[in-house]
PDB file of C-alpha atoms in Angstrom:
ATOM      1  CA  MET A 583     121.204 106.750  99.748  1.00  0.00           C
ATOM      2  CA  GLY A 584     124.717 105.347  99.919  1.00  0.00           C
ATOM      3  CA  LEU A 585     127.896 106.770  98.505  1.00  0.00           C
ATOM      4  CA  ASP A 586     128.293 106.360  94.762  1.00  0.00           C
ATOM      5  CA  TYR A 587     132.041 105.715  94.605  1.00  0.00           C
ATOM      6  CA  GLN A 588     132.033 105.466  90.828  1.00  0.00           C
ATOM      7  CA  ALA A 589     130.398 108.902  90.490  1.00  0.00           C
ATOM      8  CA  ILE A 590     132.879 110.342  93.009  1.00  0.00           C
ATOM      9  CA  GLY A 591     135.739 108.909  90.961  1.00  0.00           C
ATOM     10  CA  ILE A 592     134.352 110.321  87.734  1.00  0.00           C
ATOM     11  CA  ARG A 593     134.061 113.771  89.308  1.00  0.00           C
ATOM     12  CA  ILE A 594     137.607 113.579  90.671  1.00  0.00           C
ATOM     13  CA  ARG A 595     138.939 112.575  87.245  1.00  0.00           C
ATOM     14  CA  ARG A 596     136.968 115.334  85.485  1.00  0.00           C
ATOM     15  CA  MET A 597     138.163 117.995  87.935  1.00  0.00           C
ATOM     16  CA  ARG A 598     141.755 116.764  87.839  1.00  0.00           C
ATOM     17  CA  LYS A 599     141.832 116.877  84.047  1.00  0.00           C
ATOM     18  CA  ALA A 600     140.149 120.308  83.977  1.00  0.00           C
ATOM     19  CA  ARG A 601     143.067 121.568  86.060  1.00  0.00           C
ATOM     20  CA  GLY A 602     145.607 119.934  83.775  1.00  0.00           C
ATOM     21  CA  MET A 603     146.829 117.619  86.536  1.00  0.00           C
ATOM     22  CA  THR A 604     148.137 114.121  86.072  1.00  0.00           C
ATOM     23  CA  GLN A 605     147.264 111.364  88.509  1.00  0.00           C
ATOM     24  CA  GLN A 606     150.866 111.582  89.710  1.00  0.00           C
ATOM     25  CA  VAL A 607     150.553 115.294  90.542  1.00  0.00           C
ATOM     26  CA  LEU A 608     147.208 114.829  92.293  1.00  0.00           C
ATOM     27  CA  ALA A 609     148.685 111.927  94.257  1.00  0.00           C
ATOM     28  CA  GLU A 610     151.636 114.023  95.403  1.00  0.00           C
ATOM     29  CA  ILE A 611     149.516 117.016  96.423  1.00  0.00           C
ATOM     30  CA  SER A 612     146.920 114.887  98.213  1.00  0.00           C
ATOM     31  CA  ASP A 613     149.473 112.611  99.896  1.00  0.00           C
ATOM     32  CA  GLN A 614     148.304 109.480  98.047  1.00  0.00           C
ATOM     33  CA  GLU A 615     149.896 106.807  95.937  1.00  0.00           C
ATOM     34  CA  PRO A 616     149.273 107.246  92.189  1.00  0.00           C
ATOM     35  CA  SER A 617     147.793 103.745  92.055  1.00  0.00           C
ATOM     36  CA  ASN A 618     145.291 104.767  94.758  1.00  0.00           C
ATOM     37  CA  ILE A 619     144.204 107.784  92.679  1.00  0.00           C
ATOM     38  CA  SER A 620     143.687 105.440  89.729  1.00  0.00           C
ATOM     39  CA  HIS A 621     141.573 103.069  91.847  1.00  0.00           C
ATOM     40  CA  ILE A 622     139.533 105.969  93.247  1.00  0.00           C
ATOM     41  CA  GLU A 623     138.890 107.445  89.795  1.00  0.00           C
ATOM     42  CA  ARG A 624     137.652 104.081  88.532  1.00  0.00           C
ATOM     43  CA  GLY A 625     135.423 103.611  91.583  1.00  0.00           C
ATOM     44  CA  ALA A 626     137.341 100.430  92.367  1.00  0.00           C
ATOM     45  CA  THR A 627     138.046 101.393  95.965  1.00  0.00           C
ATOM     46  CA  LYS A 628     136.321 103.194  98.791  1.00  0.00           C
ATOM     47  CA  LEU A 629     138.034 106.309  99.983  1.00  0.00           C
ATOM     48  CA  SER A 630     138.269 107.464 103.580  1.00  0.00           C
ATOM     49  CA  LEU A 631     137.092 110.854 104.781  1.00  0.00           C
ATOM     50  CA  PRO A 632     140.681 112.149 105.230  1.00  0.00           C
ATOM     51  CA  THR A 633     141.512 110.998 101.678  1.00  0.00           C
ATOM     52  CA  LEU A 634     138.397 112.693 100.311  1.00  0.00           C
ATOM     53  CA  VAL A 635     139.280 115.941 102.095  1.00  0.00           C
ATOM     54  CA  ASN A 636     142.906 115.791 100.907  1.00  0.00           C
ATOM     55  CA  ILE A 637     141.802 115.270  97.309  1.00  0.00           C
ATOM     56  CA  ALA A 638     139.207 118.063  97.523  1.00  0.00           C
ATOM     57  CA  ASN A 639     141.863 120.412  98.909  1.00  0.00           C
ATOM     58  CA  ALA A 640     144.342 119.395  96.199  1.00  0.00           C
ATOM     59  CA  LEU A 641     141.721 120.103  93.523  1.00  0.00           C
ATOM     60  CA  GLU A 642     140.636 123.316  95.308  1.00  0.00           C
ATOM     61  CA  VAL A 643     136.990 122.220  95.439  1.00  0.00           C
ATOM     62  CA  THR A 644     134.596 121.405  98.249  1.00  0.00           C
ATOM     63  CA  THR A 645     133.763 117.903  99.348  1.00  0.00           C
ATOM     64  CA  ASP A 646     130.187 118.716  98.276  1.00  0.00           C
ATOM     65  CA  ASP A 647     131.509 119.162  94.730  1.00  0.00           C
ATOM     66  CA  LEU A 648     132.829 115.595  94.869  1.00  0.00           C
ATOM     67  CA  LEU A 649     129.901 114.040  96.749  1.00  0.00           C
ATOM     68  CA  CYS A 650     126.992 115.795  95.032  1.00  0.00           C
ATOM     69  CA  ASP A 651     125.804 112.622  93.275  1.00  0.00           C
ATOM     70  CA  SER A 652     125.307 111.033  96.691  1.00  0.00           C
ATOM     71  CA  LEU A 653     123.700 114.040  98.406  1.00  0.00           C
ATOM     72  CA  PRO A 654     119.971 114.665  97.940  1.00  0.00           C
ATOM     73  CA  ALA A 655     120.328 118.384  98.798  1.00  0.00           C
ATOM     74  CA  SER A 656     123.078 119.191  96.318  1.00  0.00           C
ATOM     75  CA  GLY A 657     121.157 121.196  93.731  1.00  0.00           C
ATOM     76  CA  SER A 658     123.441 124.199  94.119  1.00  0.00           C
ATOM     77  CA  VAL A 659     126.452 122.107  93.081  1.00  0.00           C
ATOM     78  CA  PHE A 660     124.731 121.092  89.850  1.00  0.00           C
ATOM     79  CA  GLU A 661     123.585 124.677  89.216  1.00  0.00           C
ATOM     80  CA  LYS A 662     127.162 125.910  89.688  1.00  0.00           C
ATOM     81  CA  GLU A 663     128.458 123.204  87.344  1.00  0.00           C
ATOM     82  CA  ALA A 664     125.866 124.087  84.696  1.00  0.00           C
ATOM     83  CA  ALA A 665     126.757 127.788  84.961  1.00  0.00           C
ATOM     84  CA  GLN A 666     130.434 126.935  84.530  1.00  0.00           C
ATOM     85  CA  ILE A 667     129.702 124.791  81.469  1.00  0.00           C
ATOM     86  CA  LEU A 668     127.646 127.601  79.926  1.00  0.00           C
ATOM     87  CA  SER A 669     130.046 130.423  80.818  1.00  0.00           C
ATOM     88  CA  ASP A 670     131.974 130.394  77.543  1.00  0.00           C
ATOM     89  CA  CYS A 671     129.111 129.614  75.154  1.00  0.00           C
ATOM     90  CA  SER A 672     128.163 131.851  72.248  1.00  0.00           C
ATOM     91  CA  GLN A 673     124.647 133.205  72.008  1.00  0.00           C
ATOM     92  CA  LEU A 674     123.800 130.589  69.378  1.00  0.00           C
ATOM     93  CA  GLU A 675     125.165 127.786  71.574  1.00  0.00           C
ATOM     94  CA  LEU A 676     123.163 129.097  74.548  1.00  0.00           C
ATOM     95  CA  ARG A 677     119.976 129.181  72.508  1.00  0.00           C
ATOM     96  CA  ILE A 678     120.474 125.602  71.273  1.00  0.00           C
ATOM     97  CA  ILE A 679     121.429 124.326  74.731  1.00  0.00           C
ATOM     98  CA  THR A 680     118.449 126.086  76.325  1.00  0.00           C
ATOM     99  CA  GLU A 681     116.034 124.527  73.839  1.00  0.00           C
ATOM    100  CA  THR A 682     117.635 121.109  74.363  1.00  0.00           C
ATOM    101  CA  ILE A 683     117.325 121.451  78.137  1.00  0.00           C
ATOM    102  CA  ARG A 684     113.707 122.576  77.866  1.00  0.00           C
ATOM    103  CA  THR A 685     112.823 119.566  75.696  1.00  0.00           C
ATOM    104  CA  LEU A 686     114.759 117.166  77.912  1.00  0.00           C
ATOM    105  CA  LYS A 687     113.037 118.501  81.038  1.00  0.00           C
ATOM    106  CA  GLU A 688     109.599 118.134  79.468  1.00  0.00           C
ATOM    107  CA  ASN A 689     110.339 114.559  78.401  1.00  0.00           C
ATOM    108  CA  LEU A 690     111.773 113.625  81.792  1.00  0.00           C
ATOM    109  CA  ARG A 691     108.648 114.916  83.503  1.00  0.00           C
ATOM    110  CA  LYS A 692     106.412 113.010  81.102  1.00  0.00           C
ATOM    111  CA  VAL A 693     108.265 109.791  81.784  1.00  0.00           C
ATOM    112  CA  HIS A 694     108.290 110.441  85.536  1.00  0.00           C
ATOM    113  CA  LEU A 695     104.555 111.170  85.621  1.00  0.00           C
ATOM    114  CA  SER A 696     103.729 108.019  83.677  1.00  0.00           C
ATOM    115  CA  GLU A 697     105.568 105.755  86.144  1.00  0.00           C
TER     116      GLU A 697
END
């Protein structure tokens, strides 16, 4: 499995926006050019390991958080992300989301088994 640079970029953008950062601010903190942050977020460029580490540090996340789409053993990252998404839900929202997840899981397994 290779690196999914587009998925990495999407995660960087999502985390940057969740922290209320502009590309300019992230660029300054991570010692990058703003245009490079734009290219990375669009998946238009490959990023080096030092750049990845600098961006992860600037966003105060782990590199696993940014690379989880390219790592087969990254279930804990997705579980943490799901818990964060659910953390501010009402009881009604949790019930609806849980039922949606249950149905989605069942359908995914049906499709997977039929392949």
